[in-house]
CSV table of C-alpha atoms and ligand atoms in Angstrom, one decimal:
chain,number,residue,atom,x,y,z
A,1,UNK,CA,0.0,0.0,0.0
A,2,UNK,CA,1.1,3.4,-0.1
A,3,UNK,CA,-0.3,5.9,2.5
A,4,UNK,CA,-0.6,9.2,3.7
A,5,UNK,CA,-0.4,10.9,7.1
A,6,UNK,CA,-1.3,14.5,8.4
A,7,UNK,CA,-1.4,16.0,11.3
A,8,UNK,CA,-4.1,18.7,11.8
A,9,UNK,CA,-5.6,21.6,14.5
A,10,UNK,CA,-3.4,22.2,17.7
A,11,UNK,CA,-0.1,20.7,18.2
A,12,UNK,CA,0.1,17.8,21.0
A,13,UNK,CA,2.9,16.0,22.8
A,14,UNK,CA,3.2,13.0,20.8
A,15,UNK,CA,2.7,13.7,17.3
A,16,UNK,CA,5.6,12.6,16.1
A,17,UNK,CA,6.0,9.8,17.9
A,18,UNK,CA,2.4,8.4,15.7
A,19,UNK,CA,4.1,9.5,12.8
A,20,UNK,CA,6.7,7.4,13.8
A,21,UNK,CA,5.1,4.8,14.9
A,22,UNK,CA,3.1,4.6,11.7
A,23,UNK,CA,6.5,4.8,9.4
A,24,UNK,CA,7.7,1.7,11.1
A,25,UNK,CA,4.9,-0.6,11.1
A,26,UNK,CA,3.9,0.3,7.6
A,27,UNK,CA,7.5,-0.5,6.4
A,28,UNK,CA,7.3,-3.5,8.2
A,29,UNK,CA,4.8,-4.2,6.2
A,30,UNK,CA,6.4,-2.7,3.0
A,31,UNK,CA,4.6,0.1,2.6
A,32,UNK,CA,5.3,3.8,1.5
A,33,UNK,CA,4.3,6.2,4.1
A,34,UNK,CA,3.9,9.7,2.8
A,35,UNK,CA,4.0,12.9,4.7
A,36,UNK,CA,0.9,15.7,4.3
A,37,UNK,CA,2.3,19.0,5.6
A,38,UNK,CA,0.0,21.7,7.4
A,39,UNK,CA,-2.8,19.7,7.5
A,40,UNK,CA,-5.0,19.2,4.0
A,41,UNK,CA,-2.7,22.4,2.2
A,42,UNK,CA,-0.1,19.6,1.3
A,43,UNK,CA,-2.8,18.1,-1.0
A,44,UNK,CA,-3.2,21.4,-2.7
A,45,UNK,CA,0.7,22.4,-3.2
A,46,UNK,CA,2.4,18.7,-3.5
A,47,UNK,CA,5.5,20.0,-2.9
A,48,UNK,CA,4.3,19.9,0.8
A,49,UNK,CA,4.9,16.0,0.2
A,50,UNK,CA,7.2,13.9,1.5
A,51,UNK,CA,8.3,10.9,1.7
A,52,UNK,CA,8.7,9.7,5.1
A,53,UNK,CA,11.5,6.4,5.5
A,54,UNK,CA,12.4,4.9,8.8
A,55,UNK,CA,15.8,7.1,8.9
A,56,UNK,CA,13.5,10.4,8.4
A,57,UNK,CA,11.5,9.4,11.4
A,58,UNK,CA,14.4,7.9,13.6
A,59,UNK,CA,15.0,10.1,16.5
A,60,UNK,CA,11.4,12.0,16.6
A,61,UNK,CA,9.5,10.1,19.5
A,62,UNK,CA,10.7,12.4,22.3
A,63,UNK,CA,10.4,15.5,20.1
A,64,UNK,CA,7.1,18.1,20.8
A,65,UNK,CA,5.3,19.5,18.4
A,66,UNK,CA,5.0,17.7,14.6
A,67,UNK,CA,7.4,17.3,12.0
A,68,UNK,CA,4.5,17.3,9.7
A,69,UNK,CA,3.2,21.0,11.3
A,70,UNK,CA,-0.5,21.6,11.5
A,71,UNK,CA,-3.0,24.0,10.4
A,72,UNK,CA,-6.0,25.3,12.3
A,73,UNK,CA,-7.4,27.2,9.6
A,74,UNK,CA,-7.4,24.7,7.2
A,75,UNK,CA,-10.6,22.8,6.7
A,76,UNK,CA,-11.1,22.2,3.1
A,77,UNK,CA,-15.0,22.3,3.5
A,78,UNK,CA,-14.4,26.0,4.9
A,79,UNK,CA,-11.2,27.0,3.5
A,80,UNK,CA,-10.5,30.5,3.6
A,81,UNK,CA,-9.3,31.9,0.2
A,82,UNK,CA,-7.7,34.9,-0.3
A,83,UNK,CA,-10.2,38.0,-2.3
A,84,UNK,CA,-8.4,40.8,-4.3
A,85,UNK,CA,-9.7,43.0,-2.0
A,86,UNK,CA,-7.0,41.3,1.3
A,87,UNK,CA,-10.1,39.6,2.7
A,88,UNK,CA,-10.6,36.1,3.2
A,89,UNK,CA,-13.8,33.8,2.2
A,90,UNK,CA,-15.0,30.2,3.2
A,91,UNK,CA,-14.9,28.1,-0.2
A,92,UNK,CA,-15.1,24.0,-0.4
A,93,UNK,CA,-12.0,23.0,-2.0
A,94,UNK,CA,-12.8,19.3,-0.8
A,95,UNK,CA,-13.0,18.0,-4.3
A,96,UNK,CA,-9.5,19.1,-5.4
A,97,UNK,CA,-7.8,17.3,-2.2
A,98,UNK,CA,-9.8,14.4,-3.5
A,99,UNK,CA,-8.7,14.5,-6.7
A,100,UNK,CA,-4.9,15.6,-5.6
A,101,UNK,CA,-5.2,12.4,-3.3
A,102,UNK,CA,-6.3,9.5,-6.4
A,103,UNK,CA,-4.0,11.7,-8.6
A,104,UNK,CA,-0.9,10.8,-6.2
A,105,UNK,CA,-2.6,6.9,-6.1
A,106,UNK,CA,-2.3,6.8,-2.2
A,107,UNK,CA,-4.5,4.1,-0.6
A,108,UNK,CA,-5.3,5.6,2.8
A,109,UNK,CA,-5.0,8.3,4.9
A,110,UNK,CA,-4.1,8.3,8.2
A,111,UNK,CA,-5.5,11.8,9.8
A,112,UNK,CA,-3.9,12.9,13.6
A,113,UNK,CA,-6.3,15.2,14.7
A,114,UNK,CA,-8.8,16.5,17.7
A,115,UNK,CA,-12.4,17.1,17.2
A,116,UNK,CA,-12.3,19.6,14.1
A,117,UNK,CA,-10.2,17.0,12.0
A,118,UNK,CA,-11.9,13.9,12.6
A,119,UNK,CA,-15.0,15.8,11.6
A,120,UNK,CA,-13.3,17.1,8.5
A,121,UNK,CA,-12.0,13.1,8.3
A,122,UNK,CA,-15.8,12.2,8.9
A,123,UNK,CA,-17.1,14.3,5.7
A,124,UNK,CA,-14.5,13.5,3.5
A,125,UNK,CA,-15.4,9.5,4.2
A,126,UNK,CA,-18.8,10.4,3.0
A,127,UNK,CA,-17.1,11.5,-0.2
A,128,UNK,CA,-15.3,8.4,-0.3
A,129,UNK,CA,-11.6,9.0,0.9
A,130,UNK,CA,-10.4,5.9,3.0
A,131,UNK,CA,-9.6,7.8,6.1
A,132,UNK,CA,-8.3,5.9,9.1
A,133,UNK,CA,-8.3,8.6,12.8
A,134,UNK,CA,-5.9,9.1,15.1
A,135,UNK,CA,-7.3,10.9,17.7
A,136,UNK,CA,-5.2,13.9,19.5
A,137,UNK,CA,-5.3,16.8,22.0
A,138,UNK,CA,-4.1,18.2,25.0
A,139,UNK,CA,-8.0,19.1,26.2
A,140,UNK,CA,-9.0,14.9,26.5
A,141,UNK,CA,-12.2,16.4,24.7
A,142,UNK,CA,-12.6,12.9,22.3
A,143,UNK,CA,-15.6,10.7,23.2
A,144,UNK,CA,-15.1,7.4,22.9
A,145,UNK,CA,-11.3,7.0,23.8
A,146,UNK,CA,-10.6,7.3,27.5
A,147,UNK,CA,-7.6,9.7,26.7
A,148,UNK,CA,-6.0,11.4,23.9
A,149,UNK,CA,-2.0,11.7,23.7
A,150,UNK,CA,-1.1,15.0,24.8
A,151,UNK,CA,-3.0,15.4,28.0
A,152,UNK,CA,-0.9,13.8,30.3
A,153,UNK,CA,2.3,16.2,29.0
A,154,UNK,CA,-0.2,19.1,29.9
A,155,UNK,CA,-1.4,18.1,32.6
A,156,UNK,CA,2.6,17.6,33.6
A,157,UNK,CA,3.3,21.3,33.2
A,158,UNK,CA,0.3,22.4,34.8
A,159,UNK,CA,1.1,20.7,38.3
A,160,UNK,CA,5.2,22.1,38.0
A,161,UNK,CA,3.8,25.5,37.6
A,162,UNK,CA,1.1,25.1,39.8
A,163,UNK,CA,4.2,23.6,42.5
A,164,UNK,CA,5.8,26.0,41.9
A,165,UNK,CA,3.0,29.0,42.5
A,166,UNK,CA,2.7,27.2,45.6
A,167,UNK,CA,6.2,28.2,46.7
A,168,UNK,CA,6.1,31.6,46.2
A,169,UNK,CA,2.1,32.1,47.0
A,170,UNK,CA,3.1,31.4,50.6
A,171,UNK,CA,5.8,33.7,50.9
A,172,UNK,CA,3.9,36.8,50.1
A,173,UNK,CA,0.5,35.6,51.9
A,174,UNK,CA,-0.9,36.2,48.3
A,175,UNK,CA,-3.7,34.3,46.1
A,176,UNK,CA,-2.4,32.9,42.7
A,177,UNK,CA,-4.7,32.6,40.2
A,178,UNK,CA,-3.9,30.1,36.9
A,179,UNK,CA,-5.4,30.0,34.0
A,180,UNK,CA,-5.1,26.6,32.1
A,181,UNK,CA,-6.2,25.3,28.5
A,182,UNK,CA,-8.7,22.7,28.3
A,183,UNK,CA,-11.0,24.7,25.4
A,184,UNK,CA,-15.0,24.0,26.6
A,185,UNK,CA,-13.8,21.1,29.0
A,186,UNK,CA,-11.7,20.7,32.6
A,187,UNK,CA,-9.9,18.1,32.6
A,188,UNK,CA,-6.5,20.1,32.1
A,189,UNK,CA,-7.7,22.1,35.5
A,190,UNK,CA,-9.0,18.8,37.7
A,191,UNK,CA,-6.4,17.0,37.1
A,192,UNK,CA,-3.4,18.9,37.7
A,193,UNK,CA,-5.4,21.2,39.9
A,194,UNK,CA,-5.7,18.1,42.5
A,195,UNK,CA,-2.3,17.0,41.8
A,196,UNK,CA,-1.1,20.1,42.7
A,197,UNK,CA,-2.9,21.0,45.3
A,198,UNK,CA,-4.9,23.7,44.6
A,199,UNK,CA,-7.4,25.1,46.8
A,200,UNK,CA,-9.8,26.1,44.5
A,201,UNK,CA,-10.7,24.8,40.5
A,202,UNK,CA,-13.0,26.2,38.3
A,203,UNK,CA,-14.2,24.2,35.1
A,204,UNK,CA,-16.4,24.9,33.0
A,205,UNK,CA,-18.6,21.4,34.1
A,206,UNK,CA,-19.1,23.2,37.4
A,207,UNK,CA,-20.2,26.9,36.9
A,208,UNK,CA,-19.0,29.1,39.7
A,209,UNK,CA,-20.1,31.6,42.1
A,210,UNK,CA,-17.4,34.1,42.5
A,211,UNK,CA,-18.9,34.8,46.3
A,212,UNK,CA,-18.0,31.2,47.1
A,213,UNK,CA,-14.7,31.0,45.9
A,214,UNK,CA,-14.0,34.1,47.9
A,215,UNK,CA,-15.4,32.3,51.4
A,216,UNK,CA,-12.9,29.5,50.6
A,217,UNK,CA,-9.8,32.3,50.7
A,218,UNK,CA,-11.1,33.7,53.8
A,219,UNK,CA,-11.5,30.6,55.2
A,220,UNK,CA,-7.9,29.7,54.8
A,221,UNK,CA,-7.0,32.8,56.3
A,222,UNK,CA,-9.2,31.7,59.1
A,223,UNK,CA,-7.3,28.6,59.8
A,224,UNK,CA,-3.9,30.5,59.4
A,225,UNK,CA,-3.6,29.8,55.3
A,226,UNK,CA,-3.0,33.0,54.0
A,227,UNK,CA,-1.9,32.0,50.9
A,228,UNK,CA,-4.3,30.4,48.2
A,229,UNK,CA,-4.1,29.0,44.7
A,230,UNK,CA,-7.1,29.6,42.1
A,231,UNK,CA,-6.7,26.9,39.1
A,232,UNK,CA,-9.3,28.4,36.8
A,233,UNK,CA,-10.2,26.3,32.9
A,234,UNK,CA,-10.2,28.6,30.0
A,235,UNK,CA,-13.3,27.5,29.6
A,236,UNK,CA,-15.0,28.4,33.4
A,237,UNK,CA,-18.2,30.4,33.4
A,238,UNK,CA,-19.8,32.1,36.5
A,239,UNK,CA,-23.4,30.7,37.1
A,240,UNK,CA,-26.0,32.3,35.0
A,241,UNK,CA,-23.1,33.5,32.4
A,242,UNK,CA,-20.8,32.6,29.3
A,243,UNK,CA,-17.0,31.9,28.7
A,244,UNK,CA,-14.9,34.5,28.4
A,245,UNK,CA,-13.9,35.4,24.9
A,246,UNK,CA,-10.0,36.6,23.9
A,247,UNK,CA,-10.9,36.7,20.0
A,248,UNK,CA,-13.5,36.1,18.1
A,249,UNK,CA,-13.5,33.5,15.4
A,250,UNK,CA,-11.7,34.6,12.1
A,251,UNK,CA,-12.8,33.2,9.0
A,252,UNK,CA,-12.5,29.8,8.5
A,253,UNK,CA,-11.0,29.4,12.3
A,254,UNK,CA,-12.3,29.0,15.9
A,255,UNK,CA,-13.1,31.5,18.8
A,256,UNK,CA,-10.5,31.7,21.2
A,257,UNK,CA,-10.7,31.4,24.6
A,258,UNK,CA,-9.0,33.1,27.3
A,259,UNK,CA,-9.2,35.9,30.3
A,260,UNK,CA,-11.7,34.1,32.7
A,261,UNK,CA,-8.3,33.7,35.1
A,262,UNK,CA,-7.8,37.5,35.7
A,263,UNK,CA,-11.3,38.5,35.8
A,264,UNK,CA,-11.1,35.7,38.6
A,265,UNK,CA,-8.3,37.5,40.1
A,266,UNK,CA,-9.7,40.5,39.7
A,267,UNK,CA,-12.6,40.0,41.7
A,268,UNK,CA,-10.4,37.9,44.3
A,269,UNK,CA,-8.6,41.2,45.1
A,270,UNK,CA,-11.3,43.6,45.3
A,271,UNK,CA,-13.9,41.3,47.4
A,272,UNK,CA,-11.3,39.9,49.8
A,273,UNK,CA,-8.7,42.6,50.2
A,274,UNK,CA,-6.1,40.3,49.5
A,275,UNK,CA,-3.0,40.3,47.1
A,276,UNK,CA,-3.8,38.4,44.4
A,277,UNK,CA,-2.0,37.7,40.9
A,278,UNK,CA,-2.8,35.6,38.2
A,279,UNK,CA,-1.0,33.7,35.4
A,280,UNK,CA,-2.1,32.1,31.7
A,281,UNK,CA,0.0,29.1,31.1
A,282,UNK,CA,-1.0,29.5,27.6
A,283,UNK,CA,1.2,27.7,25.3
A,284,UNK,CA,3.5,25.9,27.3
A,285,UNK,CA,1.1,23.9,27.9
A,286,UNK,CA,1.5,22.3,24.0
A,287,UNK,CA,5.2,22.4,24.5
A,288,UNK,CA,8.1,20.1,25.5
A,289,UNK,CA,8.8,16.1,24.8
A,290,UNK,CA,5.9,14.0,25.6
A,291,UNK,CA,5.8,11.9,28.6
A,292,UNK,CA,6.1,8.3,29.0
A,293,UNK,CA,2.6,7.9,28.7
A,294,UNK,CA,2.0,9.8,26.0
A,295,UNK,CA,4.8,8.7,23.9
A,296,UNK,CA,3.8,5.3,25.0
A,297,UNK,CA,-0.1,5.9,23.7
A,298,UNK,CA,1.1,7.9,20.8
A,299,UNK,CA,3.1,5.0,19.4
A,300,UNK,CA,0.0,2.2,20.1
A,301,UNK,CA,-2.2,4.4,17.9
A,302,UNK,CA,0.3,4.6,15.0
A,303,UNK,CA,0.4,0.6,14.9
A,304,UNK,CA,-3.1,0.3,15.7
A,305,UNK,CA,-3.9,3.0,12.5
A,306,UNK,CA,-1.8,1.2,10.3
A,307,UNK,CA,-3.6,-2.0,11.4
A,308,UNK,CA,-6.7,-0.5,10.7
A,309,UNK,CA,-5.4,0.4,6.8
A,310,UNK,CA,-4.6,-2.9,6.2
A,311,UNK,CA,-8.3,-4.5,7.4
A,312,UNK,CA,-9.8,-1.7,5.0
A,313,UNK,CA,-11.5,-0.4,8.4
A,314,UNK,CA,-12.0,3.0,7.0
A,315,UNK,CA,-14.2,5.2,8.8
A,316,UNK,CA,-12.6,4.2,12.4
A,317,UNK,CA,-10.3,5.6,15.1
A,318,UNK,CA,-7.5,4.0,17.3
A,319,UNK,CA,-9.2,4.7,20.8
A,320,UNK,CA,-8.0,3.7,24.7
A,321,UNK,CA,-10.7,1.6,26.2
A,322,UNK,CA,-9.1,1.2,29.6
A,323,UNK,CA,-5.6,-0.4,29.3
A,324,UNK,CA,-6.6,-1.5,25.3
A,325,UNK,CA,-6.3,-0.3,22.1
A,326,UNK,CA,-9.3,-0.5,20.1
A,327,UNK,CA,-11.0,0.6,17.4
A,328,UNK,CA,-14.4,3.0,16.9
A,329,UNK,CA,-16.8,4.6,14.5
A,330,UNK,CA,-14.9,8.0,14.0
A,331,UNK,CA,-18.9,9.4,13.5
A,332,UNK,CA,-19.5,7.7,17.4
A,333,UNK,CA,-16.3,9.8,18.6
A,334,UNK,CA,-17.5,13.3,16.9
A,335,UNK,CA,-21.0,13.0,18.4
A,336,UNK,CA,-20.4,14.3,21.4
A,337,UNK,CA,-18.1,16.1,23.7
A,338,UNK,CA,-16.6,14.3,26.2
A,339,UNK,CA,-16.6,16.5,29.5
A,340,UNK,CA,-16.2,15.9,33.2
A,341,UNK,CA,-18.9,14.9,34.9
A,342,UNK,CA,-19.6,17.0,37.9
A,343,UNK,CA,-21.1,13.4,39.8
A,344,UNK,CA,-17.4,11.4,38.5
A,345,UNK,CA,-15.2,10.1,41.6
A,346,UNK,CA,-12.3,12.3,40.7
A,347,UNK,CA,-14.6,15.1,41.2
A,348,UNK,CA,-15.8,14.0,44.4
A,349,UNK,CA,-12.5,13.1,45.3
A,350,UNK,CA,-11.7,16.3,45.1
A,351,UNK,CA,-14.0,17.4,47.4
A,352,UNK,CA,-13.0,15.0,50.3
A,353,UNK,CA,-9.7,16.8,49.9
A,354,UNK,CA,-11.4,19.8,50.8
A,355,UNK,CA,-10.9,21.6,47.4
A,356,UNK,CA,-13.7,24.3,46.4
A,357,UNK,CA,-15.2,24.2,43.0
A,358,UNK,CA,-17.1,27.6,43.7
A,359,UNK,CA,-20.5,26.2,43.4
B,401,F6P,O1,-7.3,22.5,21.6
B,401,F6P,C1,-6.1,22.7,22.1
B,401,F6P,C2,-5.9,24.1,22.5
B,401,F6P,O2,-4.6,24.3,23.0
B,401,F6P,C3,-7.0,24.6,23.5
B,401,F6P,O3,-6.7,24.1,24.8
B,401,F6P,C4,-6.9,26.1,23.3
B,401,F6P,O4,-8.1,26.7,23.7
B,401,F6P,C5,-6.6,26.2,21.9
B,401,F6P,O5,-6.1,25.0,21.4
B,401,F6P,C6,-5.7,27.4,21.6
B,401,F6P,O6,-5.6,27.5,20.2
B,401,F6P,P1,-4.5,28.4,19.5
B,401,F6P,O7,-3.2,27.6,19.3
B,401,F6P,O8,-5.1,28.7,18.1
B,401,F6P,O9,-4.3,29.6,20.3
C-alpha cells in the first residue's frame, strides 16, 4: 500500500511519535508512508509532500510539536481563500484534495487530529476518501477514547507550575490565580489542579459563584492559610453566564478562549482585600517532549492505525478503552463532547480533599 499521514488543528505531545510509529509498522509491512504537511494544504501544493522512510522518522519520539506541522485554519469544506480586496472567504476546495489524493494513487489516509479534524475526516469519508483517525489533543475532549496523547504532558506542566505557584504564594500571603487550557472542558484544570494541590478549580462542568470561591480564601485565612491558589479552565463560566472570549473566530478558524483567570483574580482582590496575581500558562502547555505515557499511547495508535489500513477499516479511530487499544466509528467519537462529569469520583474526590469548585 502506499499511505498518507497529516497532522491537523493544535499541536500535541506526541505527534511525532504516531508519525513514527506509523513509518515503522507500515515499512514493516512494506509500505510507502507519505507525509501531508499543514494539515489538508499539502494536497493542494504537492510539494508539501514527503516521503517519510524509517531514517526520516528515527530520533522523533521524544520531540514536541509535529514534523509534519499543522494548520488550524485549514478545513477544506471551509477554506479561507484569499479575495483581491486582502479579505478572506469560506470556499469548499474538498474535491480538489480528493482529486490531488487519487491523482498521487495513495491508498489511505491516516489523519492525527482533535475534534475539528476527525469531523473534516468524517465528511471526506462520506465522499469516499479511506480515512483511518488518530485521535489527538491536550484538552482529553474525544468521546469514545478514554484519553487522547497530549494530555498527560499538559497536565505535567500544569502541576510544576502550579508547585511551583505554591512556593512563592506562601511567601507573600498572596492568592495565585492560573489560568489553564482545556478549550470548553476541565480536565487540564482537575487533574493537575488536584495533583497540585490547589485550593480552589474552576471548570467549566461546574459553573462558579465568585462569592463562594471568595469564602474559601477567607477561610484559609481563618485557619492561618493565608496563601491560596485559584486553578481556573479557559473555559470556566460564572453561574448564569458565558465563557470568556479573547478573539472572536476569524474566517475559516475558531473562537478563542482566554481571560476568565484574571477577571477571577480581579474580583479575588477587590472582594477579599487580598493580594492576588494571576497567570495564563498559555502555550507551554503544547510544549516540550511528551511523557512516557503519552509517547507510549502515541506510538499504540500509530500501529493500531496502520492496522486499521490494512483490514480496509475506514471510517474508524484508534481509541483507549481502559488499558486496550481498540477501534471506533470516528462518526460515534464526533457526536459528542466528552466532559467531566460533575457526579465522577475524581470530582468527588476532590472534594474530600477539601478543594472548592465555587459552586
Ligand atoms: O485544543 C487545544 C488548545 O490548546 C486549547 O486548549 C486552546 O483553547 C486552543 O487550542 C488554543 O488554540 P490556538 O493555538 O489557536 O491559540
Amino acid at each position: 500500500m502506499k499511505i498518507a499521514v497529516n497532522t491537523g488543528g493544535g499541536d500535541a505531545p506526541g505527534l511525532n511519535a504516531v508519525i513514527r510509529s506509523v513509518v515503522l509498522a507500515a515499512n514493516r509491512k512494506g509500505w510507502e508512508v507519505y507525509g501531508i504537511k499543514y494539515g489538508y494544504r499539502g494536497l493542494l501544493d504537492t510539494k508539501q509532500i514527503v516521503r517519510l522512510t524509517p531514517e526520516y522518522v528515527w530520533d522523533i519520539t521524544n520531540i514536541g510539536g509535529t514534523i509534519l506541522g499543522t494548520a488550524i485554519k485549514g478545513d477544506p469544506f471551509n477554506f479561507p481563500m484569499a479575495t483581491i480586496d486582502g479579505t478572506y472567504v469560506e470556499t469548499d476546495i474538498s474535491d480538489t484534495i480528493i482529486s490531488n489524493f487519487k491523482a498521487l494513487g495513495f491508498d489511505a489516509l491516516i489523519a492525527i487530529g482533535g475534534d475539528g479534524s476527525l469531523r473534516i475526516a468524517s465528511k471526506f469519508l462520506k465522499k469516499g476518501l479511506p480515512i483511518i483517525g488518530v485521535p489527538k489533543t491536550i484538552d482529553n475532549d474525544i468521546s469514545s477514547t478514554d484519553f487522547t496523547f497530549g494530555f498527560d504532558t499538559a497536565v505535567n506542566t500544569a502541576t510544576e507550575a502550579i508547585d511551583k505557584l505554591h512556593t512563592t504564594a506562601k511567601s507573600h500571603d498572596r492568592v495565585m490565580v492560573v489560568e489553564v487550557m482545556g478549550r470548553y472542558v476541565g480536565w487540564i484544570a482537575l487533574h493537575s489542579g488536584i495533583s497540585g494541590s490547589a485550593d480552589v478549580i474552576l471548570i467549566p462542568e461546574i459553573p462558579f459563584d465568585i462569592e463562594k470561591v471568595c469564602n474559601k480564601v477567607r477561610q484559609r485565612a481563618l485557619i492561618g492559610q493565608d496563601y491560596s491558589i485559584v486553578v481556573v479552565a479557559e473555559g470556566a463560566k460564572p453561574v448564569g453566564g458565558d465563557v470568556t472570549v479573547l478573539e472572536q473566530a476569524p474566517v475559516g478558524g475558531e473562537v478563542r478562549l482566554g481571560g476568565i483567570g484574571r477577571k477571577v483574580a480581579d474580583a479575588i482582590g477587590r472582594m477579599t482585600g487580598k493580594e492576588t496575581r494571576h497567570i495564563v500558562l498559555g502555550h507551554l502547555q503544547r510544549g516540550g517532549a511528551p511523557t512516557t505515557f503519552d509517547r507510549l499511547l502515541a506510538l499504540r495508535f500509530g500501529v493500531a492505525a496502520v492496522n486499521l489500513a490494512e483490514a480496509g477499516k475506514f471510517g474508524y479511530m484508534a481509541a483507549l478503552r481502559s488499558t486496550e487499544i481498540v477501534c471506533v466509528p470516528i462518526e460515534e467519537a464526533i457526536g459528542q463532547m466528552k466532559s467531566v462529569s460533575p457526579d465522577s469520583d475524581i470530582v468527588q474526590t476532590a472534594r474530600s480533599l477539601g478543594i472548592s469548585f465555587g459552586d
